[in-house]
Structures are given as structure tokens and as C-alpha cells.
């Protein structure tokens, strides 16, 4: 007689229970960066909408930021840290290639021995991680998941680079995901276009740096290429995410895009024909572009400034290096 395997099943629905955040200790104004790029405060504001960006001190790394944000999300959720059995960290700035940020953070926040792993999907990483946490909980592989986007991008900045350096900030945002009696996370619309991988990414490898072939690798981008892709192609993805969620733009209480550039955010809103009642996250103005951390950081600030949004629908969309993208509609905690 052949034995029959058991397979796990979980709750039908999940939702975000809470957010947490940590930003770099220093607010760095445009005037501090304009010398090496021969620019001006006015030029940066007009092109990006950034007034200041958060950057961490030398002693703070992406792991420290993630642990602070994760601890806040757990505390605000009311879930015991020991009940969190899955930690997913999205980052491109782990100070070491191994061990994972997630395993260290799980221990620091009191969730040891939770399952823990990192993902690298650049600026779409948080949205990817939300989709995975939702699926794993509903499959019965976990009950409570801590999802974190964390970055210390000031470590991979060339101060003389005019393509992206003045955009970047440091921070971490976290969300605690758990079972729900009603739908709280819609299906993700996600994908990639690796054929355009050179449009934004690192300008060298660690082995090239080791062998003296290149300076310390830093982030670079082809600004016009990324702008056109983000505005036109990602607007299509955002509309598809609304469709698979079964809602319309008019139903949205909030729009929380990756904080890449204020002009991209404004064009998004125009393309989606968002009503005036939809609150649009604009955290980039004082935090900068924090890649995987930008959506949860913007969500955290939005909820602090607009608590009336609780229970409303938000469309979030991440997109970035490797031309990786993910969008989904969620219910705000």
C-alpha cells in the first residue's frame, strides 16, 4: 500500500496588519551634493522633486535599519514576535553576500527560528515579497510573515555621477502579514525584461573590483530610458493590477508607487486618471529613492499622516533594475 503524503493548507485570505519604518539618521539637502555633479538645488528639485534625502551614518547598515523597521511592525501588529514564522527581506545592499539579512533580523526581532530568506528584485523587491508572503501563508507554509525592504544605497553611490547618485537614500520599511477573514492582498501582476538590464544597475562586479579592473561598483542608470519605460509600460501594469483585483481607479483610497522620481509619480497619476480623492504617496521629497524600501516607507508615512485611510484600498507598484516590476492592490491596515 502506497503511503499518502500530507500537504499543508492555510487561510483563504491574508492582509497587512501593520507597518514599521526606519530612515537614515541624516537629512542631506541638495546643496550638499551639487558640487561634484556641477548642478544646483533648483535642477534637482525640477527633475526629481527631491528636497532632501535620508542617509545613514557610517556605523549603520541595511541590517540595522531592517531590524528597527521590523520590530516596529511587529509591535504595532499586536502579534507576538515568537509567532512570526517567516521573514522575507528585499534588498540590494546586504553588506555581505552571506549570511542573509533576513536570518539576522529574525533573530534580532525575537522571531528565531523563523524561516528566513532575502530576495533581490531591486525596487520591485517589496512588492515581490508581499506576493510571496501572501501565497506562503495561504498555502499553510507560514502563519505570520514579516516583510521588509531595506537599503543603504549611500554605500553604492558615486558622488560625481549625474545619472542617479543624487536620487538615492537609506532606509527600511516593514509590513507584518497575517491571516484575514476577508481579502486583503490582490494577485500580483509581475514580471521582468532582462533584455534591458543595462538600463539601470551596477557598473561593475565585485570580482572586477577585487582584481583591480574597476573602481568600487556603484549604481548607474540611463535616465531617459528608465523614465520612458516607467511612465508608459508601468502604467499598463498598474491598470492590469486594478483589473485582476476587480476594482477601478475610482475605488482607490491611496496610490503608493515606487518613489523613483516625482515626475514619474505625477505622470502615473495622470495616466491612471486617479480621482482627486486618491491620496498619492510622495515620500521621495524628503527620503529620496530607497529602492526596495521605498514603498513600505511611503506606506508608513502615508498612514501616519492620513489615519483615515485605514481599511481603504491602495495600489502599490514597484519597478527597477533589471527592469523587474510588480504591482498589487492591498487593503491598508
Coordinates of C-alpha atoms in Angstrom, one line a residue, residues 61-297:
X61 CA 24.0 49.3 7.8
X62 CA 20.9 47.8 6.0
X63 CA 20.6 45.1 8.6
X64 CA 20.3 47.7 11.4
X65 CA 17.7 49.6 9.5
X66 CA 15.7 46.4 8.8
X67 CA 15.7 45.3 12.4
X68 CA 14.3 48.7 13.6
X69 CA 11.6 48.7 11.0
X70 CA 10.7 45.1 11.6
X71 CA 10.5 45.5 15.3
X72 CA 8.1 48.4 14.9
X73 CA 5.8 46.5 12.5
X74 CA 5.6 43.5 14.9
X75 CA 4.9 45.7 17.9
X76 CA 2.1 47.7 16.2
X77 CA 0.5 44.5 14.9
X78 CA -0.1 43.0 18.3
X79 CA 1.3 39.7 17.1
X80 CA 4.0 38.2 19.4
X81 CA 7.4 38.2 17.8
X82 CA 7.7 34.5 18.6
X83 CA 4.6 33.8 16.4
X84 CA 6.3 35.3 13.3
X85 CA 7.4 32.2 11.4
X86 CA 8.6 33.8 8.1
X87 CA 10.9 36.7 7.5
X88 CA 11.5 37.9 3.9
X89 CA 13.9 40.8 3.3
X90 CA 14.1 42.5 -0.1
X91 CA 17.4 44.3 -0.6
X92 CA 20.3 45.0 -3.0
X93 CA 22.6 46.4 -0.2
X94 CA 23.3 43.5 2.1
X95 CA 26.7 44.5 3.5
X96 CA 27.8 40.9 3.0
X97 CA 26.8 38.4 0.2
X98 CA 26.2 35.9 3.0
X99 CA 24.7 35.4 5.6
X100 CA 21.2 36.7 4.7
X101 CA 19.9 39.9 6.2
X102 CA 16.6 38.1 7.0
X103 CA 18.2 35.5 9.2
X104 CA 20.0 38.1 11.3
X105 CA 16.9 40.3 11.5
X106 CA 14.7 37.3 12.5
X107 CA 17.0 36.8 15.5
X108 CA 17.2 40.5 16.4
X109 CA 13.4 41.0 16.4
X110 CA 12.7 37.8 18.5
X111 CA 11.4 35.6 15.8
X112 CA 14.2 33.0 15.8
X113 CA 13.8 30.2 14.3
X114 CA 11.6 31.6 11.7
X115 CA 12.1 30.6 8.1
X116 CA 14.2 33.5 6.6
X117 CA 15.5 34.4 3.2
X118 CA 16.5 37.5 1.1
X119 CA 15.3 38.4 -2.4
X120 CA 16.9 40.8 -4.9
X121 CA 14.3 42.3 -7.2
X122 CA 15.6 45.8 -6.8
X123 CA 12.9 48.5 -6.5
X124 CA 10.2 45.9 -7.0
X125 CA 11.5 43.7 -4.2
X126 CA 9.0 44.7 -1.5
X127 CA 6.0 44.1 -3.8
X128 CA 7.6 40.7 -4.8
X129 CA 8.0 39.8 -1.1
X130 CA 4.3 40.8 -0.4
X131 CA 3.2 38.4 -3.1
X132 CA 5.3 35.6 -1.8
X133 CA 4.2 36.1 1.9
X134 CA 0.5 36.1 0.8
X135 CA 1.0 32.9 -1.2
X136 CA 3.0 31.1 1.5
X137 CA 0.5 31.9 4.3
X138 CA -2.5 30.8 2.2
X139 CA -0.6 27.6 1.3
X140 CA -0.1 26.9 5.0
X141 CA 3.7 27.3 4.9
X142 CA 3.6 30.1 7.4
X143 CA 1.1 31.9 9.6
X144 CA 2.6 35.4 10.1
X145 CA 5.2 36.9 7.8
X146 CA 7.4 39.9 8.3
X147 CA 8.2 41.5 5.0
X148 CA 11.0 44.1 4.9
X149 CA 12.5 46.3 2.2
X150 CA 15.8 47.7 3.4
X151 CA 18.6 49.6 1.7
X152 CA 21.8 51.6 2.4
X153 CA 22.3 53.0 -1.1
X154 CA 24.7 55.6 0.0
X155 CA 27.3 52.8 0.1
X156 CA 26.9 52.3 -3.7
X157 CA 26.9 56.0 -4.7
X158 CA 29.4 57.8 -6.9
X159 CA 29.1 61.4 -5.8
X160 CA 30.2 62.6 -9.2
X161 CA 27.6 60.5 -11.1
X162 CA 24.8 62.7 -12.6
X163 CA 22.6 59.7 -13.6
X164 CA 21.3 58.5 -10.2
X165 CA 23.6 59.4 -7.2
X166 CA 21.6 62.5 -6.1
X167 CA 18.4 60.4 -6.1
X168 CA 19.4 57.8 -3.6
X169 CA 18.6 57.5 0.2
X170 CA 18.8 55.0 3.0
X171 CA 16.0 53.4 5.0
X172 CA 13.9 50.3 5.7
X173 CA 10.2 49.7 5.7
X174 CA 8.4 46.7 7.0
X175 CA 4.9 45.1 6.9
X176 CA 3.5 42.3 9.1
X177 CA 1.3 40.0 7.0
X178 CA -1.2 37.6 8.6
X179 CA -4.5 35.7 8.1
X180 CA -7.7 37.6 7.3
X181 CA -11.4 36.8 7.2
X182 CA -11.7 39.0 4.1
X183 CA -9.4 39.5 1.0
X184 CA -6.6 41.9 1.8
X185 CA -4.0 41.3 -0.8
X186 CA -4.9 41.0 -4.5
X187 CA -3.0 38.9 -7.0
X188 CA 0.3 40.4 -8.2
X189 CA 1.0 41.5 -11.7
X190 CA 4.7 40.9 -12.0
X191 CA 7.5 40.3 -14.5
X192 CA 10.8 41.5 -15.9
X193 CA 12.5 42.5 -19.1
X194 CA 16.1 41.4 -18.7
X195 CA 16.9 42.4 -22.3
X196 CA 17.1 46.0 -21.0
X197 CA 19.2 45.0 -17.9
X198 CA 21.8 47.6 -18.7
X199 CA 19.4 50.5 -18.3
X200 CA 19.9 50.6 -14.6
X201 CA 22.2 48.6 -12.3
X202 CA 25.8 48.3 -11.0
X203 CA 28.6 49.4 -13.2
X204 CA 31.0 46.6 -12.2
X205 CA 31.3 43.3 -10.3
X206 CA 32.9 42.5 -7.0
X207 CA 35.4 40.2 -8.7
X208 CA 36.4 43.0 -11.1
X209 CA 36.9 45.3 -8.1
X210 CA 39.0 42.6 -6.4
X211 CA 41.2 42.2 -9.4
X212 CA 41.7 46.0 -9.8
X213 CA 39.8 46.2 -13.1
X214 CA 37.2 48.7 -11.9
X215 CA 36.7 51.1 -9.0
X216 CA 34.2 50.3 -6.3
X217 CA 31.0 49.4 -8.2
X218 CA 28.2 51.9 -7.9
X219 CA 24.6 52.3 -9.3
X220 CA 24.1 54.0 -12.7
X221 CA 21.1 54.4 -14.9
X222 CA 20.1 55.6 -18.4
X223 CA 17.7 58.2 -17.2
X224 CA 15.6 58.8 -20.3
X225 CA 15.3 55.0 -21.0
X226 CA 14.1 54.3 -17.4
X227 CA 11.8 57.3 -17.4
X228 CA 10.0 56.2 -20.6
X229 CA 9.8 52.6 -19.5
X230 CA 8.4 53.5 -16.1
X231 CA 5.8 56.0 -17.3
X232 CA 4.4 54.1 -20.3
X233 CA 5.0 50.4 -19.6
X234 CA 4.4 50.5 -15.8
X235 CA 1.1 52.5 -16.3
X236 CA -0.1 49.4 -18.2
X237 CA 1.0 47.1 -15.4
X238 CA -0.8 49.3 -12.9
X239 CA -4.0 49.2 -14.9
X240 CA -3.7 45.4 -15.2
X241 CA -3.3 45.1 -11.4
X242 CA -6.5 47.0 -10.9
X243 CA -8.3 44.7 -13.3
X244 CA -7.1 41.5 -11.7
X245 CA -8.1 42.9 -8.3
X246 CA -11.6 43.6 -9.6
X247 CA -11.5 47.3 -8.8
X248 CA -11.3 50.6 -10.6
X249 CA -9.0 53.6 -10.1
X250 CA -12.0 55.4 -8.5
X251 CA -12.1 52.8 -5.7
X252 CA -8.5 53.6 -4.6
X253 CA -8.0 55.4 -1.3
X254 CA -4.3 55.6 -2.0
X255 CA -1.7 55.2 -4.7
X256 CA 1.8 54.1 -3.5
X257 CA 4.2 53.8 -6.3
X258 CA 8.0 53.2 -6.0
X259 CA 9.5 56.5 -5.1
X260 CA 11.7 56.8 -8.1
X261 CA 11.1 60.4 -9.3
X262 CA 8.3 62.9 -8.6
X263 CA 7.7 63.5 -12.3
X264 CA 7.1 59.7 -12.8
X265 CA 4.7 59.7 -9.9
X266 CA 2.8 62.7 -11.3
X267 CA 2.7 61.1 -14.8
X268 CA 1.4 57.9 -13.3
X269 CA -1.5 59.6 -11.6
X270 CA -2.4 61.3 -14.9
X271 CA -2.2 58.1 -16.9
X272 CA -4.4 56.2 -14.4
X273 CA -6.8 59.1 -14.2
X274 CA -6.9 58.9 -10.4
X275 CA -9.7 60.9 -8.7
X276 CA -8.8 63.9 -6.5
X277 CA -9.9 61.8 -3.5
X278 CA -7.0 59.3 -4.0
X279 CA -4.1 60.2 -1.7
X280 CA -0.7 59.8 -3.6
X281 CA 2.4 58.9 -1.7
X282 CA 5.2 61.4 -2.2
X283 CA 7.8 60.3 0.3
X284 CA 10.6 60.8 -2.2
X285 CA 10.5 64.6 -1.4
X286 CA 12.3 64.1 1.9
X287 CA 13.5 60.5 1.9
X288 CA 14.8 60.1 -1.7
X289 CA 14.8 56.9 -3.7
X290 CA 15.3 53.9 -1.4
X291 CA 14.8 51.1 -3.9
X292 CA 13.2 48.1 -2.1
X293 CA 12.4 50.2 0.9
X294 CA 10.5 53.0 -0.8
X295 CA 7.0 51.5 -1.0
X296 CA 6.8 50.4 2.7
X297 CA 8.5 53.7 3.8

